[in-house]
Structure formats: structure tokens, C-alpha cells
CSV table of C-alpha atoms in Angstrom, one decimal:
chain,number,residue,atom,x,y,z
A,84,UNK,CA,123.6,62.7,84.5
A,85,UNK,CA,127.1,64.2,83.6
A,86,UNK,CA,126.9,67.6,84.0
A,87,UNK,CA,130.3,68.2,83.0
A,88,UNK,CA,129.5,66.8,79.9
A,89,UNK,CA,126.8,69.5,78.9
A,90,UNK,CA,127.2,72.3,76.5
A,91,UNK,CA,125.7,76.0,77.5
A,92,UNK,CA,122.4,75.6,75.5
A,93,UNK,CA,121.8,72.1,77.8
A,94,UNK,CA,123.4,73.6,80.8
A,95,UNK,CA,121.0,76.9,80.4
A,96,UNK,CA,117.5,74.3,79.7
A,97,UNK,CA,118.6,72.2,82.8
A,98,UNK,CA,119.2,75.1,85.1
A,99,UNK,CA,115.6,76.3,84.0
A,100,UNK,CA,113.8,73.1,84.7
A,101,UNK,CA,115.4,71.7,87.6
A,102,UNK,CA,114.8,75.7,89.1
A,103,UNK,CA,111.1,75.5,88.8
A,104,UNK,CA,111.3,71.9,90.5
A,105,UNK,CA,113.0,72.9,93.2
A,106,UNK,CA,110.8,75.7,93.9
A,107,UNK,CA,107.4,73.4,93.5
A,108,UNK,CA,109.5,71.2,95.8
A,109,UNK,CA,110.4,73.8,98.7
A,110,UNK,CA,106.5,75.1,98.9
A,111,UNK,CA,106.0,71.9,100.1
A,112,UNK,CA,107.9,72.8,103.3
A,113,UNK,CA,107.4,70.2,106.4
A,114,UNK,CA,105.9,67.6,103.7
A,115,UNK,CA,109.4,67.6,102.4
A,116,UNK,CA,110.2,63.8,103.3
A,117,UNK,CA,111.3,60.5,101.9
A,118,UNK,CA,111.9,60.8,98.2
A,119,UNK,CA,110.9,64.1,97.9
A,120,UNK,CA,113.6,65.3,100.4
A,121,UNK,CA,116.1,62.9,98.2
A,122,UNK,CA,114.7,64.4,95.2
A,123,UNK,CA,115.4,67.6,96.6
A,124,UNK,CA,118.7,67.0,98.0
A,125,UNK,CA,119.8,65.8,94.5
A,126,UNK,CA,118.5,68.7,92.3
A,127,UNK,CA,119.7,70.7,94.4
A,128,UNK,CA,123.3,69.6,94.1
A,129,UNK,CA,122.9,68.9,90.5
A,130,UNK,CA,121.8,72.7,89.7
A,131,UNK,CA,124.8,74.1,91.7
A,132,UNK,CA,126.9,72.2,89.4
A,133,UNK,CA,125.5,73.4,86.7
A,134,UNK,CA,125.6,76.5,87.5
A,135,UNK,CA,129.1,76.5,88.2
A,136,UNK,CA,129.9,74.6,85.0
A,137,UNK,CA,127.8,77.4,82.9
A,138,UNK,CA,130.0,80.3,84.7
A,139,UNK,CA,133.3,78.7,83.5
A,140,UNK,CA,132.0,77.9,80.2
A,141,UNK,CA,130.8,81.7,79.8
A,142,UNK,CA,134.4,82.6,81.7
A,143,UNK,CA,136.4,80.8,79.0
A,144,UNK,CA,135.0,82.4,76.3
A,145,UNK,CA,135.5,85.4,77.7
A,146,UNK,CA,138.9,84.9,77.7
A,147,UNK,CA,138.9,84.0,74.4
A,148,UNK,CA,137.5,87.7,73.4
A,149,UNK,CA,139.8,89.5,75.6
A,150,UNK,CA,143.0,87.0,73.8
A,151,UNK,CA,141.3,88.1,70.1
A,152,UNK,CA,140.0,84.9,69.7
A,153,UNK,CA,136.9,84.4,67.7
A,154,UNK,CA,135.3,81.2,67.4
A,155,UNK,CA,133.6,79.9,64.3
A,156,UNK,CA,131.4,77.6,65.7
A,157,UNK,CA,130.4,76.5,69.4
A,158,UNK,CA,127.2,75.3,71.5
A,159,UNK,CA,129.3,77.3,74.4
A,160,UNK,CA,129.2,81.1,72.5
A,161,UNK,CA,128.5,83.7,74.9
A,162,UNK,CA,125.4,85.4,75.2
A,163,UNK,CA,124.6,88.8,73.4
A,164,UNK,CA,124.1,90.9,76.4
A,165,UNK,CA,127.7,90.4,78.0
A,166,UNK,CA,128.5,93.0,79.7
A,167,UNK,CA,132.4,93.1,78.4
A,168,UNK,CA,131.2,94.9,75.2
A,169,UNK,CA,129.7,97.8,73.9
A,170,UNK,CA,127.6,97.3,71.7
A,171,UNK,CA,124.5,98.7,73.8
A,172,UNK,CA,126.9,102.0,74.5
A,173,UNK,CA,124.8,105.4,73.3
A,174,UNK,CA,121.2,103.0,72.5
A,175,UNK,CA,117.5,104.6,73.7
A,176,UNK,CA,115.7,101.5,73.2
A,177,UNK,CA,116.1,97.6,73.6
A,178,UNK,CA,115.4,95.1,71.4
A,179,UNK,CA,114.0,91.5,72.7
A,180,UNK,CA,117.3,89.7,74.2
A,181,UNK,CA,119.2,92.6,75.1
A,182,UNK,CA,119.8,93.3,78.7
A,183,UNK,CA,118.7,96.1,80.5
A,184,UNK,CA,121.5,95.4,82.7
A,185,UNK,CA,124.1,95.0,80.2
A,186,UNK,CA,123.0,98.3,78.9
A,187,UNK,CA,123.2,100.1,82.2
A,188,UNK,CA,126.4,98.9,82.9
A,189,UNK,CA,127.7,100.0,79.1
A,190,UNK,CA,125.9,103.5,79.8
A,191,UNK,CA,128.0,104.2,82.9
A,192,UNK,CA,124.7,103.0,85.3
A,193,UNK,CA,126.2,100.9,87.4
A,194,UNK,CA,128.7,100.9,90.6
A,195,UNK,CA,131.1,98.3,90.4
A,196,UNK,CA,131.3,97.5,94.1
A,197,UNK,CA,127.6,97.2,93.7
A,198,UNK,CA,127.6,94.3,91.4
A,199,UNK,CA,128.5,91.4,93.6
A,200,UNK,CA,124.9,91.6,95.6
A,201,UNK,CA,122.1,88.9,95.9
A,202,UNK,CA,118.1,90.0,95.9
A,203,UNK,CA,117.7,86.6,97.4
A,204,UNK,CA,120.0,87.2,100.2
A,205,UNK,CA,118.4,90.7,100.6
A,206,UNK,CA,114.6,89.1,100.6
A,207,UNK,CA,115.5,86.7,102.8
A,208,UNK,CA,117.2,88.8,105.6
A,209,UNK,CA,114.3,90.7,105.1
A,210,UNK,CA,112.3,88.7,106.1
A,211,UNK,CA,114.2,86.9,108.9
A,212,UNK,CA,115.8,89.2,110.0
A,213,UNK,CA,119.1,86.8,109.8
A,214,UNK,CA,122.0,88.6,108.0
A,215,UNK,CA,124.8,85.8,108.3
A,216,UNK,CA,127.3,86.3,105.0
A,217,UNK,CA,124.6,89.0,103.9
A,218,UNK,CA,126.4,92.1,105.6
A,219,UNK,CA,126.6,94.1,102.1
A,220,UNK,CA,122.5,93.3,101.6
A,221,UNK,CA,122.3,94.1,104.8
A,222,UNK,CA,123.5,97.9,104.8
A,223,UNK,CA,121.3,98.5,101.6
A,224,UNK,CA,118.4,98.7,104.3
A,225,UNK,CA,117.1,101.5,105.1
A,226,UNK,CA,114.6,100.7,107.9
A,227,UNK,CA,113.8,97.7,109.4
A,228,UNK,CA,111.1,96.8,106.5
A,229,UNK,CA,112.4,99.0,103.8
A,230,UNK,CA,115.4,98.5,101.1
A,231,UNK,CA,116.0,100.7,98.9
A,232,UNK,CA,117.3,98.2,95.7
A,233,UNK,CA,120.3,99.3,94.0
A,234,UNK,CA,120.6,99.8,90.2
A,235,UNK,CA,122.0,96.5,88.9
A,236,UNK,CA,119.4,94.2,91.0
A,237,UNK,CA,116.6,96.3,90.5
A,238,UNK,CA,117.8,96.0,86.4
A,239,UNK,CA,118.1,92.1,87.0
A,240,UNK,CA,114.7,91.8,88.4
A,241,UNK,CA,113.3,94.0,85.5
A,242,UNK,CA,115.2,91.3,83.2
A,243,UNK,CA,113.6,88.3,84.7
A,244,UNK,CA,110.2,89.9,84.4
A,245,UNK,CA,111.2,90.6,80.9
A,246,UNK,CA,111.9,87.0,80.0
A,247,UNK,CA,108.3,86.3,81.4
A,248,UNK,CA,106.2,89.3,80.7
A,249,UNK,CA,103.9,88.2,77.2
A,250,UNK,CA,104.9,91.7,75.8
A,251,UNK,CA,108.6,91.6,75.6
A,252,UNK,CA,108.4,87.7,74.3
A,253,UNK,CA,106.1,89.5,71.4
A,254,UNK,CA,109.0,91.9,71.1
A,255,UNK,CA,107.9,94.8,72.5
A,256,UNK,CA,110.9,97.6,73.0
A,257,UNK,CA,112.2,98.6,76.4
A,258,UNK,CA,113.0,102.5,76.6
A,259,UNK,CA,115.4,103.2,79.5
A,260,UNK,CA,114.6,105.9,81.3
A,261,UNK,CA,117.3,108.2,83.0
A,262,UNK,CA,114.9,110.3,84.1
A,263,UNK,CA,111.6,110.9,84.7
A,264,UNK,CA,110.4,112.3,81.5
A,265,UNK,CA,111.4,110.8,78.4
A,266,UNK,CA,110.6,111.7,74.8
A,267,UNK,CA,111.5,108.9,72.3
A,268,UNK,CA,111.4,110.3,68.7
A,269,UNK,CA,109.4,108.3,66.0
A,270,UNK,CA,108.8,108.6,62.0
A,271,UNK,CA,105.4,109.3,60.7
A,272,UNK,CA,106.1,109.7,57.6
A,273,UNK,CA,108.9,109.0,54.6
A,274,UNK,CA,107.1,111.0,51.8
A,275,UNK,CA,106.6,109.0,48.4
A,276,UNK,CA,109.0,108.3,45.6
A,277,UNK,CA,108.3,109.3,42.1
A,278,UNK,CA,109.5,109.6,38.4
A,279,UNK,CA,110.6,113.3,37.2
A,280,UNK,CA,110.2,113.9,33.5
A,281,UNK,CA,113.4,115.9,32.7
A,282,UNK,CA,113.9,119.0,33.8
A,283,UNK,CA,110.6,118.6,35.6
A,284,UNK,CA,110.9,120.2,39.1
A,285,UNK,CA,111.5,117.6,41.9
A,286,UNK,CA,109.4,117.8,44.9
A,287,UNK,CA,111.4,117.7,48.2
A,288,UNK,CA,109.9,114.4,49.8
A,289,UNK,CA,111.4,115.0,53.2
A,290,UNK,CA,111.2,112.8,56.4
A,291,UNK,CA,108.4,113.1,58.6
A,292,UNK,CA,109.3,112.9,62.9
A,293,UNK,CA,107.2,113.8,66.1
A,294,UNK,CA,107.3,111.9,69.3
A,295,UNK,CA,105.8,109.6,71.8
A,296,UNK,CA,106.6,110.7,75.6
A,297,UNK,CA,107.4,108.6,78.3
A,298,UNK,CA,106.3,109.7,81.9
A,299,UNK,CA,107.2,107.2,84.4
A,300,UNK,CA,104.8,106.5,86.9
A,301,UNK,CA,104.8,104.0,90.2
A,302,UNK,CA,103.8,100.9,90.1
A,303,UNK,CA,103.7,98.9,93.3
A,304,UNK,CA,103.0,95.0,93.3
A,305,UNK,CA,102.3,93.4,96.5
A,306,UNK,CA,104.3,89.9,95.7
A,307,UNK,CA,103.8,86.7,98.1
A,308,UNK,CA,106.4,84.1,98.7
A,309,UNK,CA,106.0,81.3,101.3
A,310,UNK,CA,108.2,81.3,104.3
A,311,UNK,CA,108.8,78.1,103.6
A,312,UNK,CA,110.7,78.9,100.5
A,313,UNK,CA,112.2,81.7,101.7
A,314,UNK,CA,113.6,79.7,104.9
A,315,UNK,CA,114.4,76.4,103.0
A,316,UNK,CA,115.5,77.0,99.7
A,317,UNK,CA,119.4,76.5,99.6
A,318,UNK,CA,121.4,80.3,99.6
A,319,UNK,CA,123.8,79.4,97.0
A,320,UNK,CA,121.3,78.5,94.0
A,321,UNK,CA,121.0,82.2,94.3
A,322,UNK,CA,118.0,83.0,91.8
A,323,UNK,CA,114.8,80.9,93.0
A,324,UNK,CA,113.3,83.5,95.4
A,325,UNK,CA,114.6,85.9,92.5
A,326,UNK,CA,112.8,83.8,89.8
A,327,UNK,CA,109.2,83.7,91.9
A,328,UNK,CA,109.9,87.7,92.7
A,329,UNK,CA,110.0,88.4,89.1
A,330,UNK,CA,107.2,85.7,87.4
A,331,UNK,CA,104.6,87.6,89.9
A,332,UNK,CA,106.1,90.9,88.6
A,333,UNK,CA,106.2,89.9,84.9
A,334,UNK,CA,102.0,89.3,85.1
A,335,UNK,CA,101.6,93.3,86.2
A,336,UNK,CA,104.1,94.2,83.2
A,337,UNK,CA,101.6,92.6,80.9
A,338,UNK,CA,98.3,93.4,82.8
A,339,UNK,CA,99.1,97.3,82.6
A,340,UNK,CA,101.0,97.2,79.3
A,341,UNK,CA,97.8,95.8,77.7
A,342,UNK,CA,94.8,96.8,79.7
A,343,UNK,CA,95.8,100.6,81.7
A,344,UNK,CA,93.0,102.6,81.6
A,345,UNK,CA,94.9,105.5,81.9
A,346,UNK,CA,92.5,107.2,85.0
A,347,UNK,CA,94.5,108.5,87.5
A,348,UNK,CA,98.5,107.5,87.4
A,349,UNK,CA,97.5,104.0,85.5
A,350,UNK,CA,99.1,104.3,82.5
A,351,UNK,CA,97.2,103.7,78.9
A,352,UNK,CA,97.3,100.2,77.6
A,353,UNK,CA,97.4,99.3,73.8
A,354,UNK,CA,93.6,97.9,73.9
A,355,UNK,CA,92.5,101.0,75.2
A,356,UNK,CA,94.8,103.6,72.8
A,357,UNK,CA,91.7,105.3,70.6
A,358,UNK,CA,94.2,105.2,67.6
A,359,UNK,CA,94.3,101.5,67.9
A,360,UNK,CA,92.1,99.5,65.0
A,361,UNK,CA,89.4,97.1,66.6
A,362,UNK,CA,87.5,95.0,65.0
A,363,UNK,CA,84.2,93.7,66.6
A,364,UNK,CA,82.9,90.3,65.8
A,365,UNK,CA,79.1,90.2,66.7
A,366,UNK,CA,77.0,92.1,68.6
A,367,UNK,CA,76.6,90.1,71.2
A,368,UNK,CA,80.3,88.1,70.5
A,369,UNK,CA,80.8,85.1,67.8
A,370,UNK,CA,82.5,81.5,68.8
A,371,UNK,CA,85.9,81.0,67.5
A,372,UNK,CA,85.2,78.1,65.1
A,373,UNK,CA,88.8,78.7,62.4
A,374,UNK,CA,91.8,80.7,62.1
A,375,UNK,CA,90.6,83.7,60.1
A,376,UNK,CA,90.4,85.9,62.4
A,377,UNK,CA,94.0,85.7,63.0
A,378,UNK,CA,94.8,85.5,59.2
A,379,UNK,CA,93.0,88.7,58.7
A,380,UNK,CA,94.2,90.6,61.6
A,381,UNK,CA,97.8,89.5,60.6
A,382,UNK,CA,97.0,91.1,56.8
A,383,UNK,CA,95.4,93.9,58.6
A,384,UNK,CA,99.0,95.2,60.0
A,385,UNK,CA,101.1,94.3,56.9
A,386,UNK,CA,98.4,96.2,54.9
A,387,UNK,CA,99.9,99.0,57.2
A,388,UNK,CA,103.5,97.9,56.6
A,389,UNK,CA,104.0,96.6,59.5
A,390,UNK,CA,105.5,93.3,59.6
A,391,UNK,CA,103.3,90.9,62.9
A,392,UNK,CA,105.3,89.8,65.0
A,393,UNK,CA,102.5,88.0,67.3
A,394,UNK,CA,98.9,87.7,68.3
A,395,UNK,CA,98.0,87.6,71.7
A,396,UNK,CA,94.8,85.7,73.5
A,397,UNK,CA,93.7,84.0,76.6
A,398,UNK,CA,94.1,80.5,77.7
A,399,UNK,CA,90.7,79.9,76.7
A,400,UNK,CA,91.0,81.1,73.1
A,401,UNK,CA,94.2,79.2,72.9
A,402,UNK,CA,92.6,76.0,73.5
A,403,UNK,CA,89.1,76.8,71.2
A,404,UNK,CA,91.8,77.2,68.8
A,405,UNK,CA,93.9,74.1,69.8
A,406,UNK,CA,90.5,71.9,69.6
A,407,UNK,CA,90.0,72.8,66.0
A,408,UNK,CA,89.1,69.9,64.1
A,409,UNK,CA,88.3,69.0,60.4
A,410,UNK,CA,85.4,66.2,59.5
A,411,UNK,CA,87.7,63.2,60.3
A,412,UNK,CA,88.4,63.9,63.5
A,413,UNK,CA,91.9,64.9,63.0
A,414,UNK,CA,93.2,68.7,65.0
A,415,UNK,CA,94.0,71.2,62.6
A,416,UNK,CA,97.1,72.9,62.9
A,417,UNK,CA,97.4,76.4,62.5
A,418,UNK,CA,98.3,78.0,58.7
A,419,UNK,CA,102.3,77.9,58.0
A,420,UNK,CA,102.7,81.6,58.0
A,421,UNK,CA,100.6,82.5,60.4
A,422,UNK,CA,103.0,85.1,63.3
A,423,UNK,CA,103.3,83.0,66.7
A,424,UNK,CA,100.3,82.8,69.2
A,425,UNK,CA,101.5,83.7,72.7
A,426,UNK,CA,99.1,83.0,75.9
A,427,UNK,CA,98.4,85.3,78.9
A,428,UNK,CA,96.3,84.9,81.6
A,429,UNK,CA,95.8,88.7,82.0
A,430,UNK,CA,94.0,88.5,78.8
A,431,UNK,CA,89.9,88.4,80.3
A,432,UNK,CA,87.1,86.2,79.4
A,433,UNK,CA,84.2,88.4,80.9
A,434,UNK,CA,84.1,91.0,78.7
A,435,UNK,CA,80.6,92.7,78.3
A,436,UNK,CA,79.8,92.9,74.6
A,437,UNK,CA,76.1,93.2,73.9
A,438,UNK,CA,74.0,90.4,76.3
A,439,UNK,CA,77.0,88.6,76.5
A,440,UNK,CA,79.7,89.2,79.9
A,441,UNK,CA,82.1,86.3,78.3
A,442,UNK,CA,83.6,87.7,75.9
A,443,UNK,CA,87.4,88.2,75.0
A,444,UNK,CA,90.4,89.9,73.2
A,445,UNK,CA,92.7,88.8,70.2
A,446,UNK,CA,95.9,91.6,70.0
A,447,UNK,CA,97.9,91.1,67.0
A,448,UNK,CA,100.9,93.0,65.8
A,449,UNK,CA,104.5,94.4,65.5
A,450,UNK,CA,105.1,94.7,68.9
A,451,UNK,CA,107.9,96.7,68.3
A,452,UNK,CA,106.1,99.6,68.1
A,453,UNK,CA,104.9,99.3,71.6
A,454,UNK,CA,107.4,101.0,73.8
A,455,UNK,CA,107.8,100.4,77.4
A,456,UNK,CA,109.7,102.7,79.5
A,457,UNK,CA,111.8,101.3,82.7
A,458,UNK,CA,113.0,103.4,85.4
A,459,UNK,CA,115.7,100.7,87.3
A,460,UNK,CA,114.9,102.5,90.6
A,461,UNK,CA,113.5,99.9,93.2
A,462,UNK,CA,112.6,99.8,96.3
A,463,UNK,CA,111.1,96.8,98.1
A,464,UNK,CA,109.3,96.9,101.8
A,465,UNK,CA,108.3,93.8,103.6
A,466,UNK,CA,104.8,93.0,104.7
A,467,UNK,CA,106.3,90.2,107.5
A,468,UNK,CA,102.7,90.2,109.5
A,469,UNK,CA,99.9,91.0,107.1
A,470,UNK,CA,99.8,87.2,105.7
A,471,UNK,CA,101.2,85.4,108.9
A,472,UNK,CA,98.1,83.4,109.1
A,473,UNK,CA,98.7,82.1,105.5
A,474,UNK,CA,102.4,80.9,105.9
A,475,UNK,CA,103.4,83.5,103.5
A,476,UNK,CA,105.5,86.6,103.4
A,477,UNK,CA,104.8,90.0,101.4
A,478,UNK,CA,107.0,92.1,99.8
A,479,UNK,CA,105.4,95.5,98.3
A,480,UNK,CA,108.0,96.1,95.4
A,481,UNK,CA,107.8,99.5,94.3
A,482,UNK,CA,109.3,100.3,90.6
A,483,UNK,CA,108.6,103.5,87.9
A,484,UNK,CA,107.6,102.9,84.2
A,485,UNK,CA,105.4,103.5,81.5
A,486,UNK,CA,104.1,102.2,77.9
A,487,UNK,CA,103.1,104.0,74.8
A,488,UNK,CA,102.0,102.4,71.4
A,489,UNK,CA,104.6,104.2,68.9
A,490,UNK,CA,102.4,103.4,65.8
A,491,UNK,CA,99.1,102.9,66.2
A,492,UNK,CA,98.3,101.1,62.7
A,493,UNK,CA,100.6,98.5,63.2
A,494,UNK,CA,98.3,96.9,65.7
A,495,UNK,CA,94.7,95.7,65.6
A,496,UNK,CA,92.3,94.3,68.7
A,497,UNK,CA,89.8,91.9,68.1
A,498,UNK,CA,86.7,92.0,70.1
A,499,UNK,CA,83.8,89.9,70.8
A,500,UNK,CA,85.9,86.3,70.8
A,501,UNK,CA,83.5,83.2,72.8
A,502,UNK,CA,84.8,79.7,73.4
């Protein structure tokens, strides 16, 4: 493998795989031996490489802005959140792709002496208590258990969670939130054109506003890592322990964003908005034996003008769906049009609906219109004795944010689905 011979879309997919092997790898801890400690040893080279090569690819074509050069073409164009421009500058929400980061840094956010620091390093001397070549991490602690994370790595742990919270993959729309209150205006209503006879009197058809408000609330999410990969895994890849920090992270963004009950300072979860249209299947729950329940939900929202951008389901309906076949035997695949299926494991199976308890949810729409509100502010305490016992280490990470549906009728939730 030449790694110098890779462009940034294969240098980015590389990076990706061989991170998630390396961390599968390190768990394994004393077991680490014979060709799983070459394996290791390898990888681990191989992704520092690539890592490297990817910075000076992304460097060069900075350069290449900053000269006023503009590529027509190139496998090596620079991602849409760099930081250099500012086109995020004076925004109040964010689209899928765009950075938090990138927009906190555009909107004056973000310290530049602040930007050369490492979670991992921070986690890890955390947690060891060994602050060799860590010294800036070092001073961001405020106790002996207790950091308080500054605004560019709380905004790039938010960003990893983003890239693997369901929601934001079905496009939902990050708010960032400056302070603790935050109303977000929205249109309810653009009156309706008509014909005038003339001289007829014309009818002012004026644009209709209110707002959704944002009230961010704390969320703390007790996150485990094993000591082995905190002691083991090499300093310089620089984003596993990062990576495992956020995927845990990502599966409360979705659980909360979908399923709050709003009691108490949980906030209220699209299934559970009143507004929201939810169509039962059964009294007790039907089997999902086709795809029209996703066809209809999909018309459902268009009928409402809103355009799907995804359905969302369990494992297990995924797979009832995946097993579909017709009389030959053959697996049917899913209608051409129909808006992508995306898969959460937040999404439950034991719903109670009539005499059934295993029941589940289908949630289809333009997620869009489901706003989620992100306070950067971090802080992250460690838990070094709780799971001793387990050969793990806790970290309570501690964030503020909040979620409101925008437009109720472009969503609907199917209930009653069975295997």
C-alpha cells in the first residue's frame, strides 16, 4: 500500500477504517501478541502516514486559495467547513456537513492559542495522571478529576457525535447557542396567491412568523473506555480515544432527540411532540410484511410540502424489511424513490401497544425541521475508581443542549411495527 499515492477521498476512507481497527485491536490489551501486535504495529504506522499525507494535501490547497487559485477539478478539494473562510460568518443554524467548529471560529468563538489542544491527551492524563508533552491539557484542569473543556474541543467532540448521531445523518439542523436561551424564528405561513380581475382590490397575502425556543438544558453521559486503550493506543494518531468519546455520545444525541419525555429537565423528543402525526397500525401491532408503510408515510410529509429526507427504524425493522421476498425466492429491494432508511439502536422493540410489549417506531421526514440546539460548553470529570474492577475508566462528560421539532406536519411516527 502506497500511501503517498492516495487522493483525499481514499486518504479520508483509509483513516476511517484502519481507526476503528486499531481501536478493536487495542481493547484487546495483554492479548495483543503475534500477528495481532504486527497487525497493530503496521496500521498504526500506516494511519500516521496518512494522516500526515491528508494534512499536506488539505495544506496545499489552502495555499492555493490564499494565491487565488481555483481548481476546476480535483479528488484533493478542500472540505466545506475550512475554517479559512466565511461563509458560516452571521448563520443561526447548520446544515448537515457544516462544522460547528468552523462556525465558532468564523463567529469570533474561538481563542487561537486554544486551538492546538488534544482531548485525547487531556483524557488520558486524566486518567493517569501522566502529563509528559501534555502541559497545555494539563493546566485546563481544574481539580484533580475535573476539566473544564475549552470551546474548540468541546465543538470537535460535538462534531464527531454529529457524524454518528442518526439525526444529523437524516439532516437535522444544529442551532448554536450563545446563550442559554435561544429563540429561532420560523414561517407558519406564506398566504395564498390569486388572480385579481381588474381593478379588483388585492388582498395583502403577507408572511406569516412565530418561533420555536431553545432552552438548553444538561445533559451528562457517563462514557467508558478501557484502560487498555487509553494506556496503549499510540498519542500521535490523536483522535481514537476521541472517536470512542464521541460514538458513546452520538447514541444520547439520538436517544433524547427522539424519545425525551420532556418530565423534569429531559427535553421533548419528536415521537412524543403532541403536534406530531402518528399513525397506528393495529391494535395490538401488525408484522411488517412490504414497504407501504414507508411509501405512505413518505407521501404523508410531501402532502404537507415537506420534501423526506429519511425514515428512521430499529435494527430489527431494518432487517424484516431486508428479508422481504417475492414468490421466487428472490429479496426485494426497496421502491427507487423511496427517501433513505437509516438504523438506530435507540429506536425500541418493546413497545406496549394493546397485548403486545414488542412493538416498535417508523419516524419519517424532513429532518430539517428538527432543530437541535448546542451549547459548546464542556466539562468532563473522571470516574478513575468506580469501574476498576472492570478494566475500564469513566468519564462523566457534561454538555448543554436542546431539540425542538420546527414544523410539526413535516413528520409522521408510525406505531405498532412487529418483526
Amino acid at each position: 500500500m502506497n500511501i503517498k499515492d492516495m487522493n483525499r477521498e481514499a486518504l479520508t476512507k483509509f483513516i476511517a477504517e484502519s481507526r476503528t481497527e486499531l481501536t478493536e485491536l487495542a481493547t484487546r490489551g495483554d492479548d495483543l501478541v503475534g500477528e495481532d501486535a504486527e497487525r497493530f504495529d503496521t496500521l498504526e504506522a500506516q494511519h500516521k502516514e496518512a494522516r500526515e499525507h491528508l494534512a499536506k494535501i488539505e495544506g496545499r490547497m489552502e495555499a492555493l486559495k490564499q494565491f487565488g487559485a481555483t481548481p476546476a477539478h480535483t479528488d484533493d478539494a478542500p472540505v466545506r467547513e475550512t475554517q479559512d473562510t466565511n461563509e458560516l460568518r452571521g448563520k443561526l443554524t447548520l446544515a448537515k456537513g457544516e462544522s460547528l467548529r468552523a462556525w465558532e471560529a468564523q463567529n469570533g468563538h474561538i481563542e487561537g492559542r486554544a486551538t492546538n489542544l488534544s482531548l485525547d491527551k487531556l483524557l488520558r492524563g486524566m486518567a493517569s495522571g501522566r502529563w509528559e508533552g501534555s502541559e497545555a491539557e494539563r493546566a485546563l484542569v481544574t481539580t484533580n478529576s475535573t476539566a473544564i473543556v475549552p470551546t474548540p474541543l468541546g465543538s470537535e467532540v460535538i462534531d464527531l457525535a454529529r457524524a454518528q448521531a442518526v439525526v444529523l445523518k437524516a439532516g437535522a439542523t444544529v442551532v448554536p447557542m450563545t446563550t442559554k436561551t435561544l429563540r429561532v424564528p420560523r414561517l407558519t405561513g406564506e398566504g395564498a396567491p390569486a388572480f385579481y380581475a381588474e381593478g379588483a382590490q388585492r388582498t395583502a397575502q403577507d408572511l406569516q412568523f412565530d418561533s420555536v425556543t431553545l432552552d438548553a438544558k444538561t445533559f451528562d453521559r457517563l462514557i467508558l473506555i478501557s484502560k487498555e486503550l487509553l494506556e496503549d493506543s499510540n498519542p500521535d494518531i490523536g483522535s481514537v480515544i476521541s472517536d470512542a468519546f464521541a460514538a458513546q455520545y452520538a447514541v444520547g444525541i439520538d436517544k433524547f432527540t427522539l424519545f425525551g419525555d420532556g418530565q423534569g429537565a429531559n427535553p421533548l423528543g419528536l415521537v412524543n411532540v403532541p403536534e406530531v402525526p402518528k399513525i397506528n397500525h393495529g391494535a395490538n401491532g401488525t408484522a411488517v410484511t412490504n414497504w407501504d408503510w414507508l411509501i405512505q408515510a413518505q407521501g404523508n410529509v410531501l402532502s404537507e410540502n415537506f420534501n423526506p429526507t429519511a425514515h428512521i427504524g430499529s435494527p430489527r425493522t431494518a432487517t424484516s424489511l431486508a428479508l422481504l421476498k417475492n414468490s421466487q425466492g428472490d429479496y426485494l429491494a426497496p421502491p427507487a424513490n423511496l427517501s433513505p432508511g437509516l438504523v438506530s439502536s435507540v429506536v425500541p422493540n418493546n413497545v406496549l401497544q394493546g397485548t403486545n410489549s414488542d412493538t416498535s417506531y417508523l419516524i419519517t421526514g424532513d429532518f430539517a425541521q428538527l432543530y437541535i440546539g448546542l451549547r459548546s460548553e464542556f466539562t468532563i470529570k473522571v470516574l478513575s475508581e468506580r469501574y476498576a474492577d472492570t478494566g475500564q475508566v469513566a468519564f462523566l462528560a457534561s454538555s448543554r443542549w436542546d431539540v425542538a421539532v420546527a414544523q410539526p406536519k413535516a413528520f409522521q411516527v408510525d406505531l405498532g411495527l412487529r418483526a
